[in-house]
JSON list of C-alpha atoms in Angstrom, two decimals:
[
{"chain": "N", "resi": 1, "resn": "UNK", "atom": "CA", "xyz": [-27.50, -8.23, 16.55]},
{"chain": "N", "resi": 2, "resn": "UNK", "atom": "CA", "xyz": [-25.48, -6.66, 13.66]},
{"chain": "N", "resi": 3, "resn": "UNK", "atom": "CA", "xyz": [-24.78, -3.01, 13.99]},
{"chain": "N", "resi": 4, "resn": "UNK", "atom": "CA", "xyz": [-24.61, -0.54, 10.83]},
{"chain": "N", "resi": 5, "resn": "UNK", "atom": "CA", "xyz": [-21.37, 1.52, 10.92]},
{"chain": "N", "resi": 6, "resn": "UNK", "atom": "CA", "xyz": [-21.08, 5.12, 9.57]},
{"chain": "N", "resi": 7, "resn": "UNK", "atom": "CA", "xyz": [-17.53, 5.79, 7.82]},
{"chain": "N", "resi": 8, "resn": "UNK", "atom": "CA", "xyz": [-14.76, 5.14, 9.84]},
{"chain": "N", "resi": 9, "resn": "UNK", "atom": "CA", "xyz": [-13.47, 8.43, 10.99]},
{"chain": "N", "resi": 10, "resn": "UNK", "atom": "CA", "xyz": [-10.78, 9.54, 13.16]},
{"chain": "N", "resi": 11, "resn": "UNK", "atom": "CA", "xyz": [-13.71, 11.62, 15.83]},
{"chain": "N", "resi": 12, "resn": "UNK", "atom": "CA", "xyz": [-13.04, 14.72, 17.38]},
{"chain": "N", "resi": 13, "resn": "UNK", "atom": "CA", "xyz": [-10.32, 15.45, 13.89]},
{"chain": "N", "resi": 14, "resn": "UNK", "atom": "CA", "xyz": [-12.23, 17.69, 11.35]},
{"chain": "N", "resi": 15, "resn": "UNK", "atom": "CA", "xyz": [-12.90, 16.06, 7.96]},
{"chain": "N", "resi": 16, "resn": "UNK", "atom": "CA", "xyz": [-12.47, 19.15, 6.30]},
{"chain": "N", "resi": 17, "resn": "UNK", "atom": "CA", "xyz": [-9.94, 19.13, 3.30]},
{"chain": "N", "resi": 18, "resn": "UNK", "atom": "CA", "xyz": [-5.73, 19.60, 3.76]},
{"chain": "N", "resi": 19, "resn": "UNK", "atom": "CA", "xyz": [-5.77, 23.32, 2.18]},
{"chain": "N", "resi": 20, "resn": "UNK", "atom": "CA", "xyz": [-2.50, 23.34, -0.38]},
{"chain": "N", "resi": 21, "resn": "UNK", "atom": "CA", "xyz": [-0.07, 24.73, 1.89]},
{"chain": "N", "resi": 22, "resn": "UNK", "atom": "CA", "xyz": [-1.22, 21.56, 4.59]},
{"chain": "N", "resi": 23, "resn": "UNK", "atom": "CA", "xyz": [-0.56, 19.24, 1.77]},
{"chain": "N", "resi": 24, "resn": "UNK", "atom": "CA", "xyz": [2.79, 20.86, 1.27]},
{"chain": "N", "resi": 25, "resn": "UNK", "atom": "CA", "xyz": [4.03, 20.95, 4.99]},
{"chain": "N", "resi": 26, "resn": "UNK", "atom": "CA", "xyz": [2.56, 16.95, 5.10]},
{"chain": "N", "resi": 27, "resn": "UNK", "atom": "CA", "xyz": [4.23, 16.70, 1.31]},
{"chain": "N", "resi": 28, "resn": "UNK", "atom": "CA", "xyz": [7.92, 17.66, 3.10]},
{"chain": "N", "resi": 29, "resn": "UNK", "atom": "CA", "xyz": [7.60, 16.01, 5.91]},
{"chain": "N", "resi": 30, "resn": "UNK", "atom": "CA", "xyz": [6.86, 12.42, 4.87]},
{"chain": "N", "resi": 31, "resn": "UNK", "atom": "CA", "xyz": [9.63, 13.45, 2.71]},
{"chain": "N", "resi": 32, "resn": "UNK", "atom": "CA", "xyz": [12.00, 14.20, 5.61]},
{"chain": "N", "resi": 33, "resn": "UNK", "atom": "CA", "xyz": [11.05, 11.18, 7.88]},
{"chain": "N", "resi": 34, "resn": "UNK", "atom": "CA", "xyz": [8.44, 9.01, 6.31]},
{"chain": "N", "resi": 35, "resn": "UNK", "atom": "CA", "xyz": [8.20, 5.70, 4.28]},
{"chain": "N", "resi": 36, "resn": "UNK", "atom": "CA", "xyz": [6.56, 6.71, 1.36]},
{"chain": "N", "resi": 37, "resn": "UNK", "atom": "CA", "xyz": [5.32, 10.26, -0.01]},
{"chain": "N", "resi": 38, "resn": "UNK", "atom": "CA", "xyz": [2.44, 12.22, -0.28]},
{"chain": "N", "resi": 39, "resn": "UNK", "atom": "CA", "xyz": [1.07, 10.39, -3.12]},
{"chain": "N", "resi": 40, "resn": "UNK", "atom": "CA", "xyz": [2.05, 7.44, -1.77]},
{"chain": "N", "resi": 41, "resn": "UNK", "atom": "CA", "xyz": [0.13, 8.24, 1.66]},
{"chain": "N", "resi": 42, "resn": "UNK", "atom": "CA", "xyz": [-3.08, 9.10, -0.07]},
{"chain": "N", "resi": 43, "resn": "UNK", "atom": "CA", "xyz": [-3.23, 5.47, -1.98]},
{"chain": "N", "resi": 44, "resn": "UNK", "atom": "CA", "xyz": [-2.64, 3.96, 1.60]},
{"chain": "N", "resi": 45, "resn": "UNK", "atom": "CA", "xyz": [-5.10, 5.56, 3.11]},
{"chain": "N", "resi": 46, "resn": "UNK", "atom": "CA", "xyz": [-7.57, 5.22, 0.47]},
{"chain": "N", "resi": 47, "resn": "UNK", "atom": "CA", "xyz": [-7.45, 1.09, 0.19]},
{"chain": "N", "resi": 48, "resn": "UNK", "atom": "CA", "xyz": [-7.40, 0.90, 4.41]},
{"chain": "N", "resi": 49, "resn": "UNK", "atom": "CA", "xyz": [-10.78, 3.43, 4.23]},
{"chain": "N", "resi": 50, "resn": "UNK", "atom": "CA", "xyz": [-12.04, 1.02, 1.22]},
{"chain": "N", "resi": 51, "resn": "UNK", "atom": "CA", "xyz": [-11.40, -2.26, 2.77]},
{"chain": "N", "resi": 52, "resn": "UNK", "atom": "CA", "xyz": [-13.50, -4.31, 4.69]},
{"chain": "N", "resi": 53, "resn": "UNK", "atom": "CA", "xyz": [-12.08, -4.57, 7.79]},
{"chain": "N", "resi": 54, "resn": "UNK", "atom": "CA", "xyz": [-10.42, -1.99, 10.46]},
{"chain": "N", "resi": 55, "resn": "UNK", "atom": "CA", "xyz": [-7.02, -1.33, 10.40]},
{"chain": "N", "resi": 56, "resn": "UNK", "atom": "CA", "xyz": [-6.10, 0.52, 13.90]},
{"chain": "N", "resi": 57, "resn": "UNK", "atom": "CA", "xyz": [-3.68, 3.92, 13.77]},
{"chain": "N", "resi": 58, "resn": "UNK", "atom": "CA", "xyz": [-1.42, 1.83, 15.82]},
{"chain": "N", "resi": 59, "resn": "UNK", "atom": "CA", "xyz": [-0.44, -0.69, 13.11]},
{"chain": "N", "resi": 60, "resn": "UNK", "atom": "CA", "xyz": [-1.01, 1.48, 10.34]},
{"chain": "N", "resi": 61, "resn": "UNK", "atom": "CA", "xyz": [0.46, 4.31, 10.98]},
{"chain": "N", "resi": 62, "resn": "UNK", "atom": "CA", "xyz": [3.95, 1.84, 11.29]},
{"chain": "N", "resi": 63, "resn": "UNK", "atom": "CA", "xyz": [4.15, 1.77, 7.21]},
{"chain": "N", "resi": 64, "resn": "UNK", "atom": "CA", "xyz": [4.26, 5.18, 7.45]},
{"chain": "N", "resi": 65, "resn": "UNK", "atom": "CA", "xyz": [7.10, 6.17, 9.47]},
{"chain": "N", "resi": 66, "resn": "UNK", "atom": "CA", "xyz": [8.39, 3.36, 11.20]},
{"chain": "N", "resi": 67, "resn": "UNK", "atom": "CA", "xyz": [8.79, 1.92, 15.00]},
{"chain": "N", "resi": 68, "resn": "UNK", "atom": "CA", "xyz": [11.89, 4.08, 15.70]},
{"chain": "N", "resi": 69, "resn": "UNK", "atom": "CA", "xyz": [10.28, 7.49, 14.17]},
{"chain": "N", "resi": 70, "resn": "UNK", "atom": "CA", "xyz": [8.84, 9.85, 16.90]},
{"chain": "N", "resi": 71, "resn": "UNK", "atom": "CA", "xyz": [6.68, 13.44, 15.54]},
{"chain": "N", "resi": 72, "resn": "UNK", "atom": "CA", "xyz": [6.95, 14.94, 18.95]},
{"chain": "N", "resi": 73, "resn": "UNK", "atom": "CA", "xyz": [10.32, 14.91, 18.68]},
{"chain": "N", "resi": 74, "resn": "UNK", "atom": "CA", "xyz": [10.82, 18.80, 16.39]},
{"chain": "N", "resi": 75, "resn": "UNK", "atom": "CA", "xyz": [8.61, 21.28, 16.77]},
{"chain": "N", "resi": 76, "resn": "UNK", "atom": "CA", "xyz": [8.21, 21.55, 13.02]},
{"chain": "N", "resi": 77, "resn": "UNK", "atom": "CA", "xyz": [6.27, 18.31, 12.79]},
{"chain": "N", "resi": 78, "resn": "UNK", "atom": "CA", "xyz": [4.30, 18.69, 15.68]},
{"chain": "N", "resi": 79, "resn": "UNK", "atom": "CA", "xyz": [1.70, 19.19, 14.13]},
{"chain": "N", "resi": 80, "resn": "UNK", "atom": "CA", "xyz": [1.51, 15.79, 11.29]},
{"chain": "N", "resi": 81, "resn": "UNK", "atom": "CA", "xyz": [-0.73, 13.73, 13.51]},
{"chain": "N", "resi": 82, "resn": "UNK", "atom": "CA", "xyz": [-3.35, 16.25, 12.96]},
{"chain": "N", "resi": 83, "resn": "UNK", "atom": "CA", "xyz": [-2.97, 16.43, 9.72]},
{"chain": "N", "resi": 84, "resn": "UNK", "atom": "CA", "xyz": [-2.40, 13.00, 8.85]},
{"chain": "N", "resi": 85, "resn": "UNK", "atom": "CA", "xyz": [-6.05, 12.64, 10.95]},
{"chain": "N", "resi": 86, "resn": "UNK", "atom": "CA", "xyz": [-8.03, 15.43, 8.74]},
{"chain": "N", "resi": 87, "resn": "UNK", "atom": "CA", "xyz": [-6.97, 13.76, 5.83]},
{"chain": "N", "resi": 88, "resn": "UNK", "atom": "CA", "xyz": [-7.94, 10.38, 6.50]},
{"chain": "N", "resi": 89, "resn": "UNK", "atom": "CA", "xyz": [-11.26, 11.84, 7.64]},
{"chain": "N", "resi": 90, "resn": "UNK", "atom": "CA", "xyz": [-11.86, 13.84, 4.33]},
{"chain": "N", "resi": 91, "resn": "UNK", "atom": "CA", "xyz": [-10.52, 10.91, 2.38]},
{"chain": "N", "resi": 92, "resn": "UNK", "atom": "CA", "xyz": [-13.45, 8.81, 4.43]},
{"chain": "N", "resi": 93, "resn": "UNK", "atom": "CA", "xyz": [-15.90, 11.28, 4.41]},
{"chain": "N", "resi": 94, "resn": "UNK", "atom": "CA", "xyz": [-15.79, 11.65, 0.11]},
{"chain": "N", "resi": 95, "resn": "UNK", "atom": "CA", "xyz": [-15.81, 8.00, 0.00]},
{"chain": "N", "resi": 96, "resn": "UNK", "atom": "CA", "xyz": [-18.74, 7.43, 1.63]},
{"chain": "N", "resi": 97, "resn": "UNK", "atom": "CA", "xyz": [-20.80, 9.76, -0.04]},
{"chain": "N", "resi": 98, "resn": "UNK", "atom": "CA", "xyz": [-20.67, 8.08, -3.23]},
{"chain": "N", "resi": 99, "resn": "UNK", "atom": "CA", "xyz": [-22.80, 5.54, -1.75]},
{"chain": "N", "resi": 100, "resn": "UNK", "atom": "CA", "xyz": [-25.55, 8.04, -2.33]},
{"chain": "N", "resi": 101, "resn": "UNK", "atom": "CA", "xyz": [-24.30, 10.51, -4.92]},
{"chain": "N", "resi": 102, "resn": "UNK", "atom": "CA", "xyz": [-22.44, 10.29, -8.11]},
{"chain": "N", "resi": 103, "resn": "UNK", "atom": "CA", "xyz": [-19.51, 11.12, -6.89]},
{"chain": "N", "resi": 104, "resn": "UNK", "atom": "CA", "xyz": [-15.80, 10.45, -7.31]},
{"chain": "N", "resi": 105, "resn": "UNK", "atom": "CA", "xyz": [-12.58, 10.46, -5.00]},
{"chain": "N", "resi": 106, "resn": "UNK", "atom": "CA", "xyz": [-9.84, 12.71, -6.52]},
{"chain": "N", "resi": 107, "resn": "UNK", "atom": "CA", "xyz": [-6.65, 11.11, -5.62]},
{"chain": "N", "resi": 108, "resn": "UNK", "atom": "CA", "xyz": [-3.40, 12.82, -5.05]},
{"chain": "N", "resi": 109, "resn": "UNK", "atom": "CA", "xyz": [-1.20, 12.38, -8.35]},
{"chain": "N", "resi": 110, "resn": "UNK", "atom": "CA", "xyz": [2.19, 13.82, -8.36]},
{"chain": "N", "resi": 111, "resn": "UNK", "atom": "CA", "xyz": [3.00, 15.33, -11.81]},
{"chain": "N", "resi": 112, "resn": "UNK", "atom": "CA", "xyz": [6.60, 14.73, -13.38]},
{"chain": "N", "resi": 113, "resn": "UNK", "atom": "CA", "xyz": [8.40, 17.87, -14.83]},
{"chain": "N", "resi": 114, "resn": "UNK", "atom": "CA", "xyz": [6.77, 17.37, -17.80]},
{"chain": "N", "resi": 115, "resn": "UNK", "atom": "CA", "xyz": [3.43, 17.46, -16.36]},
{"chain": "N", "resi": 116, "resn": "UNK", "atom": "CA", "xyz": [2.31, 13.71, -16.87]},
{"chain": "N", "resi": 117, "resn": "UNK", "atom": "CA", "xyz": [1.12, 12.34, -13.65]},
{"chain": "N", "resi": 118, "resn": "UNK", "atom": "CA", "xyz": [2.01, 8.39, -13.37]},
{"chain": "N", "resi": 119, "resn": "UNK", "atom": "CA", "xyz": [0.18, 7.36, -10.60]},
{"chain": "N", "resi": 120, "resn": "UNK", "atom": "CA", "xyz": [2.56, 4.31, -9.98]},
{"chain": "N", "resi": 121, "resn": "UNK", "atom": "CA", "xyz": [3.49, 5.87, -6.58]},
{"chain": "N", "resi": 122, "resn": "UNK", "atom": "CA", "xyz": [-0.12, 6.11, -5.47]},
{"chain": "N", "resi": 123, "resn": "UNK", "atom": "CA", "xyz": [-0.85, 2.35, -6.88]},
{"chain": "N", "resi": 124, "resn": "UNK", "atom": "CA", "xyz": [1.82, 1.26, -4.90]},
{"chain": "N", "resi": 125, "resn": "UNK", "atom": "CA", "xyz": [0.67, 2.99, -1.77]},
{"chain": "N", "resi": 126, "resn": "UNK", "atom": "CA", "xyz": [-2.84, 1.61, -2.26]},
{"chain": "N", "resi": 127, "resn": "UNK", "atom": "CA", "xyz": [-1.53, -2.23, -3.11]},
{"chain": "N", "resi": 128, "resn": "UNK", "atom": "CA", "xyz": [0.01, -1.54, 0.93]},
{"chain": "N", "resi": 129, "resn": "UNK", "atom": "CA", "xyz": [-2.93, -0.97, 2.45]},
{"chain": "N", "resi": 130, "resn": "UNK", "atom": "CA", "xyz": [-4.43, -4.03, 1.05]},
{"chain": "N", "resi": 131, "resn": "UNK", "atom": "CA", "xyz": [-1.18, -5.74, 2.13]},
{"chain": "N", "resi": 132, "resn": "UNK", "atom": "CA", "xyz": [-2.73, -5.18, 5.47]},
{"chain": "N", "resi": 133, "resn": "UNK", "atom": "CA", "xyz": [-5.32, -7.00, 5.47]},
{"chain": "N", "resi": 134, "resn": "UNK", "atom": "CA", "xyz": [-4.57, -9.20, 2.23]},
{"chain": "N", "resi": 135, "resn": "UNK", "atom": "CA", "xyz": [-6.80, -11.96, 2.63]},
{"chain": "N", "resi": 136, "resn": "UNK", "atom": "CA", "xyz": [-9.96, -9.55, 3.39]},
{"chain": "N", "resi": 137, "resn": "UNK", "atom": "CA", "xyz": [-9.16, -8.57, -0.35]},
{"chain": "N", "resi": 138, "resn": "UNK", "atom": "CA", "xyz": [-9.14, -11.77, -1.87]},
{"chain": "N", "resi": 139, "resn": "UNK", "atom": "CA", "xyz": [-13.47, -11.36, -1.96]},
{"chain": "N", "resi": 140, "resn": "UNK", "atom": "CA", "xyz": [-12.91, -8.50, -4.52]},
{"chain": "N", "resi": 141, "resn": "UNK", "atom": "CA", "xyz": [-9.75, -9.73, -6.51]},
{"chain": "N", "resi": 142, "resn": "UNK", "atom": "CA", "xyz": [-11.09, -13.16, -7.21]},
{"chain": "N", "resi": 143, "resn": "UNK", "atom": "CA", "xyz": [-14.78, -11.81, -7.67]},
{"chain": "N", "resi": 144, "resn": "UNK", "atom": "CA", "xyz": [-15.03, -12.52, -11.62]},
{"chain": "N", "resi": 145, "resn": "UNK", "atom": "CA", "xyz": [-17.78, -9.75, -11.58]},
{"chain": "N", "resi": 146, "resn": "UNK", "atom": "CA", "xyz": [-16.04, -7.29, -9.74]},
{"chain": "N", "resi": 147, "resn": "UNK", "atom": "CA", "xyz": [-12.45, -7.66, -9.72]},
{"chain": "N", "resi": 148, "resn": "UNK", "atom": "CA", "xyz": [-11.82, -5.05, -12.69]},
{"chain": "N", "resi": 149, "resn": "UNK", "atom": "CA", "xyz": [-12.06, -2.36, -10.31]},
{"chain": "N", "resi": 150, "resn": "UNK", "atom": "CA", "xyz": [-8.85, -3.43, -8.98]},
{"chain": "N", "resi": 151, "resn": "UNK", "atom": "CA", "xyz": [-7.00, -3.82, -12.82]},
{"chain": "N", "resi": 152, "resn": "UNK", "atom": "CA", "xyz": [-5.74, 0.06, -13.32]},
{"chain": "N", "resi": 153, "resn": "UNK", "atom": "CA", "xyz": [-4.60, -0.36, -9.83]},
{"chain": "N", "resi": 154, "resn": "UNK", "atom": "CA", "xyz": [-2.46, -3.30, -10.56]},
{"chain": "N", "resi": 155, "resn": "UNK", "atom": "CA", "xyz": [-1.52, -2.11, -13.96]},
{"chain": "N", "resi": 156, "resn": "UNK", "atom": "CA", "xyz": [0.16, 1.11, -12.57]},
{"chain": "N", "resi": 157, "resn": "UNK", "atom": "CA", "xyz": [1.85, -0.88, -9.45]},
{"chain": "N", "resi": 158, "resn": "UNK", "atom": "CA", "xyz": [3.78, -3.65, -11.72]},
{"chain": "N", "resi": 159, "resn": "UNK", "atom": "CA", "xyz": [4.57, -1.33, -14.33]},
{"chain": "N", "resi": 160, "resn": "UNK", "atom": "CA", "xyz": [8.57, -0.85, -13.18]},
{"chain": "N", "resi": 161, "resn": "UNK", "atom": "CA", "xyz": [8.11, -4.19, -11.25]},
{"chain": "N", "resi": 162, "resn": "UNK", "atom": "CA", "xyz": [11.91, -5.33, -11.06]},
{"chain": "N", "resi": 163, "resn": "UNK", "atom": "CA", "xyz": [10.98, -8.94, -12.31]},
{"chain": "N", "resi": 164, "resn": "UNK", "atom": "CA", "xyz": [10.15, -8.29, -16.25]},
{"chain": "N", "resi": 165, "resn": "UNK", "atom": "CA", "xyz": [7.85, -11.30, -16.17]},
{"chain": "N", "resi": 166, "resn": "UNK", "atom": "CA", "xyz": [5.45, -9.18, -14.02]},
{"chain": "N", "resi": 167, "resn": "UNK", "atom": "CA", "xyz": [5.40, -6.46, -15.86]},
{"chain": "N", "resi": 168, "resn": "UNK", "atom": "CA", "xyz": [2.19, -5.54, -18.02]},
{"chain": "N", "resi": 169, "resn": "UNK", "atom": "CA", "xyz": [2.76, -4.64, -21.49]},
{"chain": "N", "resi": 170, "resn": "UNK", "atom": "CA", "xyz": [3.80, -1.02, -21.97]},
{"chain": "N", "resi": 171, "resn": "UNK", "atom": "CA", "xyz": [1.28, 1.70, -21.16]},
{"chain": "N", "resi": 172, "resn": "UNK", "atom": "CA", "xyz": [1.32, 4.31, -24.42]},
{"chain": "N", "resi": 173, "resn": "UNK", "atom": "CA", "xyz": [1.62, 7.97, -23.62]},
{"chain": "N", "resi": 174, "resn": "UNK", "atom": "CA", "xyz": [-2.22, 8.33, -25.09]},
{"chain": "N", "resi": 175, "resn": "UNK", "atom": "CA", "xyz": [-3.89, 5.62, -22.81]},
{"chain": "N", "resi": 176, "resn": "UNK", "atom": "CA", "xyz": [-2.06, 6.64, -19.07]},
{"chain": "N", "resi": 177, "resn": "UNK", "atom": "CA", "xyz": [-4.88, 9.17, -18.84]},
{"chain": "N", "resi": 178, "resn": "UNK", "atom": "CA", "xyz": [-7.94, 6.78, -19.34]},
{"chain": "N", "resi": 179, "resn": "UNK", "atom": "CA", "xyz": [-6.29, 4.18, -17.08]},
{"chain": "N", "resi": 180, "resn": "UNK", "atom": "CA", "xyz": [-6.05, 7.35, -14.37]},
{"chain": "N", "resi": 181, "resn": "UNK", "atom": "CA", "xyz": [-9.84, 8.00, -15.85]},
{"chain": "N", "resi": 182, "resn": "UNK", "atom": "CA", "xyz": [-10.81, 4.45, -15.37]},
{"chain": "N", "resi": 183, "resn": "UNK", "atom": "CA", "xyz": [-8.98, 3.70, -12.00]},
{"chain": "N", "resi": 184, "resn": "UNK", "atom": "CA", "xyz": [-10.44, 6.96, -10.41]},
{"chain": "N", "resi": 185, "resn": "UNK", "atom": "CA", "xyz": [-13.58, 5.85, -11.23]},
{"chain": "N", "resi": 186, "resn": "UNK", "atom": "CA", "xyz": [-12.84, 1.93, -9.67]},
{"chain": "N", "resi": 187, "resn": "UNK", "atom": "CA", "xyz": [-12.11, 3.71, -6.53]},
{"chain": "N", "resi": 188, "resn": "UNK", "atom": "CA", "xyz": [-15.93, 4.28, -5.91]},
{"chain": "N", "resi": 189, "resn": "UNK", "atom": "CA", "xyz": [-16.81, 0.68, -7.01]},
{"chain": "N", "resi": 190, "resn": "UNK", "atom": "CA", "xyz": [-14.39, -0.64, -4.18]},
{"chain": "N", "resi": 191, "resn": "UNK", "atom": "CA", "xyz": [-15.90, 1.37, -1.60]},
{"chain": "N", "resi": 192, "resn": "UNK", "atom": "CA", "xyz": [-19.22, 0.05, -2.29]},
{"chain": "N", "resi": 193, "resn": "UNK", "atom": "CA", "xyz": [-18.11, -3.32, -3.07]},
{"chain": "N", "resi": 194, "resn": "UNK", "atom": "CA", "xyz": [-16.88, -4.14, 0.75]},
{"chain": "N", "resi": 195, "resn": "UNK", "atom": "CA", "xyz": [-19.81, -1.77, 2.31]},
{"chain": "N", "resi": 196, "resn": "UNK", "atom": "CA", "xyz": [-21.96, -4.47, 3.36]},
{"chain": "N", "resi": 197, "resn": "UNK", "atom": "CA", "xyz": [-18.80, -6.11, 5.12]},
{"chain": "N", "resi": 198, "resn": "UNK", "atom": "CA", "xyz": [-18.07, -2.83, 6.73]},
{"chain": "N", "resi": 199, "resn": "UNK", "atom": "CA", "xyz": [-21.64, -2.04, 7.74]},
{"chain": "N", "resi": 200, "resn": "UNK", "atom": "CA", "xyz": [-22.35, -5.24, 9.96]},
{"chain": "N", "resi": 201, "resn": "UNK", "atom": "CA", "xyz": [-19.23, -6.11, 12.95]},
{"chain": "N", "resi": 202, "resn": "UNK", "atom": "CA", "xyz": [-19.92, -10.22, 12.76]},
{"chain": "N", "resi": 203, "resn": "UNK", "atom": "CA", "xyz": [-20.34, -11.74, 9.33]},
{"chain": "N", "resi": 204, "resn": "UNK", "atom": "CA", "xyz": [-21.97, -15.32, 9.64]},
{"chain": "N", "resi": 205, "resn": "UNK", "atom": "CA", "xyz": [-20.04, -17.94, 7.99]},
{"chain": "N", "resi": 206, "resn": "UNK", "atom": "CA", "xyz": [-21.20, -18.22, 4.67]},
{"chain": "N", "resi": 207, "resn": "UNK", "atom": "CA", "xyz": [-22.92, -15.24, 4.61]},
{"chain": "N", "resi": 208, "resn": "UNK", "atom": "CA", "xyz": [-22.98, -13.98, 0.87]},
{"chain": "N", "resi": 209, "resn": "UNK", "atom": "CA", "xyz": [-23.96, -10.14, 0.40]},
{"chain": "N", "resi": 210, "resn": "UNK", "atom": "CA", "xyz": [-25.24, -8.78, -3.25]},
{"chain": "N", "resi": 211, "resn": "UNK", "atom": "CA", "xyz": [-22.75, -6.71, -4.19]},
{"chain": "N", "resi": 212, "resn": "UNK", "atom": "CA", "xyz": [-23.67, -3.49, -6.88]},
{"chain": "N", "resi": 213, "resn": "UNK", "atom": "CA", "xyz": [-22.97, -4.45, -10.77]},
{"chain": "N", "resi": 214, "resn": "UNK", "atom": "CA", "xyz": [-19.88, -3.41, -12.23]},
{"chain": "N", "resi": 215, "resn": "UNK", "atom": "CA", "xyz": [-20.58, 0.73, -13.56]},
{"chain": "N", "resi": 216, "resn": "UNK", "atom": "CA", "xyz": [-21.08, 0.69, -16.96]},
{"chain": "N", "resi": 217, "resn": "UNK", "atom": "CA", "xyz": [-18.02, 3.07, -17.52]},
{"chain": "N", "resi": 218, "resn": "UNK", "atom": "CA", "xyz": [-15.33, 1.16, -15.71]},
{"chain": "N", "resi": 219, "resn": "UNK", "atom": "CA", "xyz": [-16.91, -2.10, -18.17]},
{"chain": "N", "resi": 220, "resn": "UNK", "atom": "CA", "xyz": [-16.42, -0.26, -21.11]},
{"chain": "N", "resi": 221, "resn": "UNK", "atom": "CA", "xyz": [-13.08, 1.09, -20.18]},
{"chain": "N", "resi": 222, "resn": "UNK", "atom": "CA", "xyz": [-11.43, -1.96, -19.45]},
{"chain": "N", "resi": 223, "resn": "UNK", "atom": "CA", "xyz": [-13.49, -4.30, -22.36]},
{"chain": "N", "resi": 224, "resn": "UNK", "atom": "CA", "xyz": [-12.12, -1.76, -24.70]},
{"chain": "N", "resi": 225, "resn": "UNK", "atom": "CA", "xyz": [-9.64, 0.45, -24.04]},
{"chain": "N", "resi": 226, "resn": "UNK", "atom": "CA", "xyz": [-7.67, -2.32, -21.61]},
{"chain": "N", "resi": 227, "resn": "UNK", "atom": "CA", "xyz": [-8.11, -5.85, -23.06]},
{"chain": "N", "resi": 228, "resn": "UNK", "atom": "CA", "xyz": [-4.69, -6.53, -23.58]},
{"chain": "N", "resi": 229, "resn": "UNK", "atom": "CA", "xyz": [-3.63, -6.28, -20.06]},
{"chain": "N", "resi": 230, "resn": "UNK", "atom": "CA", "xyz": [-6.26, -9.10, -19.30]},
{"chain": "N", "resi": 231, "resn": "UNK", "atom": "CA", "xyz": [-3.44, -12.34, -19.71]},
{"chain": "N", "resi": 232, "resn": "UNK", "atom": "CA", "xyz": [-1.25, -9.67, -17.36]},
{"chain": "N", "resi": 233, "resn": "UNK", "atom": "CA", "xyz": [-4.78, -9.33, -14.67]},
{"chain": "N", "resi": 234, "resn": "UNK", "atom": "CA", "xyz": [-5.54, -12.90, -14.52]},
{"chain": "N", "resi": 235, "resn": "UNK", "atom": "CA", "xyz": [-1.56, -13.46, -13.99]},
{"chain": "N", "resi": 236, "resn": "UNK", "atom": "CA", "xyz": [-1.86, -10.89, -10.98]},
{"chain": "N", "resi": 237, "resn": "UNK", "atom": "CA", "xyz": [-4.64, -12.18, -9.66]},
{"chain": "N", "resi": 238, "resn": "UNK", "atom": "CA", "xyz": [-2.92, -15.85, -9.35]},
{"chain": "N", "resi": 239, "resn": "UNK", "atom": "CA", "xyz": [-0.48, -14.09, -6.67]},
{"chain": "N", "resi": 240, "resn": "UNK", "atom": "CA", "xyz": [-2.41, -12.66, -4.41]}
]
């Protein structure tokens, strides 16, 4: 018989919240021996909580620092597992209550000098995680109902893209923060998009869950303040 599963969490870690000077000492040292940053991390994290299937510590936790990297090995990063654990957990624990309240994830966004926040790092650290488990994915990105979520996401991640032909077209200074606005928002939709694949360990073969309706906001953001990125989606989409 199927069995309903609570959030993943990492048990006996708290779920409480990095405090800023946590964030900081996690912030240097995924600088010092990690594979991506703290921005980076967070967008990881998020699409492996978000997806429908579960990605172990063991094979995740390889993106982040590698086969050869050992935390035991200085004193001054002793303590990174733990926090690497508490976030994940308070990542998981906001996530999942926006099944039942409205209620957003605030991502980590890394401001430039002069103070815009991109968010390409974290779109590229979330567009990993799905690299995980890529085929999983393919339910939401092909999903002609649902798939928007995933646009700002995709948007921010082949913005630089080296090949020019993959880029989207250029992102003005004015509309960065309502494609932050708009892709903050998509985060929730995710989460409850792939819910009923998390909640249930054996999915029959051809079962089809109803999935919740697009929120009106994330419609109106990308029917009107994103329609010209929709040739750019659709040739995303083909890729993956």
């Amino acid at each position: 018989m199927a069995r309903k599963q609570e959030p993943v969490l990492m048990h006996s870690i708290s779920s409480q919240p990095l405090v800023f000077d946590e964030l900081a000492h996690l912030a240097a040292a995924l600088d010092t021996i990690g594979s991506m940053n703290i921005e980076m991390l967070d967008g990881y994290f998020t699409a492996l909580i978000c997806g429908p299937d579960i990605v172990l510590p063991s094979e995740y936790m390889l993106e982040v620092f590698g086969a050869e990297t050992s935390l035991h090995v200085d004193d001054q990063f002793s303590d990174i597992p733990s926090l690497l654990r508490r976030h994940w957990n308070a990542i998981a624990a906001e996530l999942h209550c926006t099944l039942t309240e409205q209620n957003a994830y605030m991502p980590i966004l890394i401001e430039r000098d002069d103070g815009v926040a991109p968010g390409n790092d974290w779109a590229h650290g979330f567009v990993r995680g799905v690299q995980m488990r890529p085929g999983s994915w393919d339910h939401l990105i092909h999903d002609e109902d649902h798939c928007g979520s995933m646009m700002p996401i995709m948007i921010l991640h082949y913005e630089n893209d080296f090949d020019p032909q993959l880029r989207p077209p250029p992102i003005p200074s004015e509309k960065r923060d309502a494609l932050l606005e708009v892709m903050i928002s998509g985060i929730a939709n995710i989460y409850h998009f792939f819910e009923p694949y998390r909640q249930y360990e054996c999915k029959p073969a051809g079962a089809h869950f109803p999935q919740k309706a697009l929120a009106p906001n994330i419609a109106h953001g990308l029917t009107h303040c994103f329609e010209d990125y929709s040739l750019f989606f659709n040739v995303v989409r083909s890729l993956h």
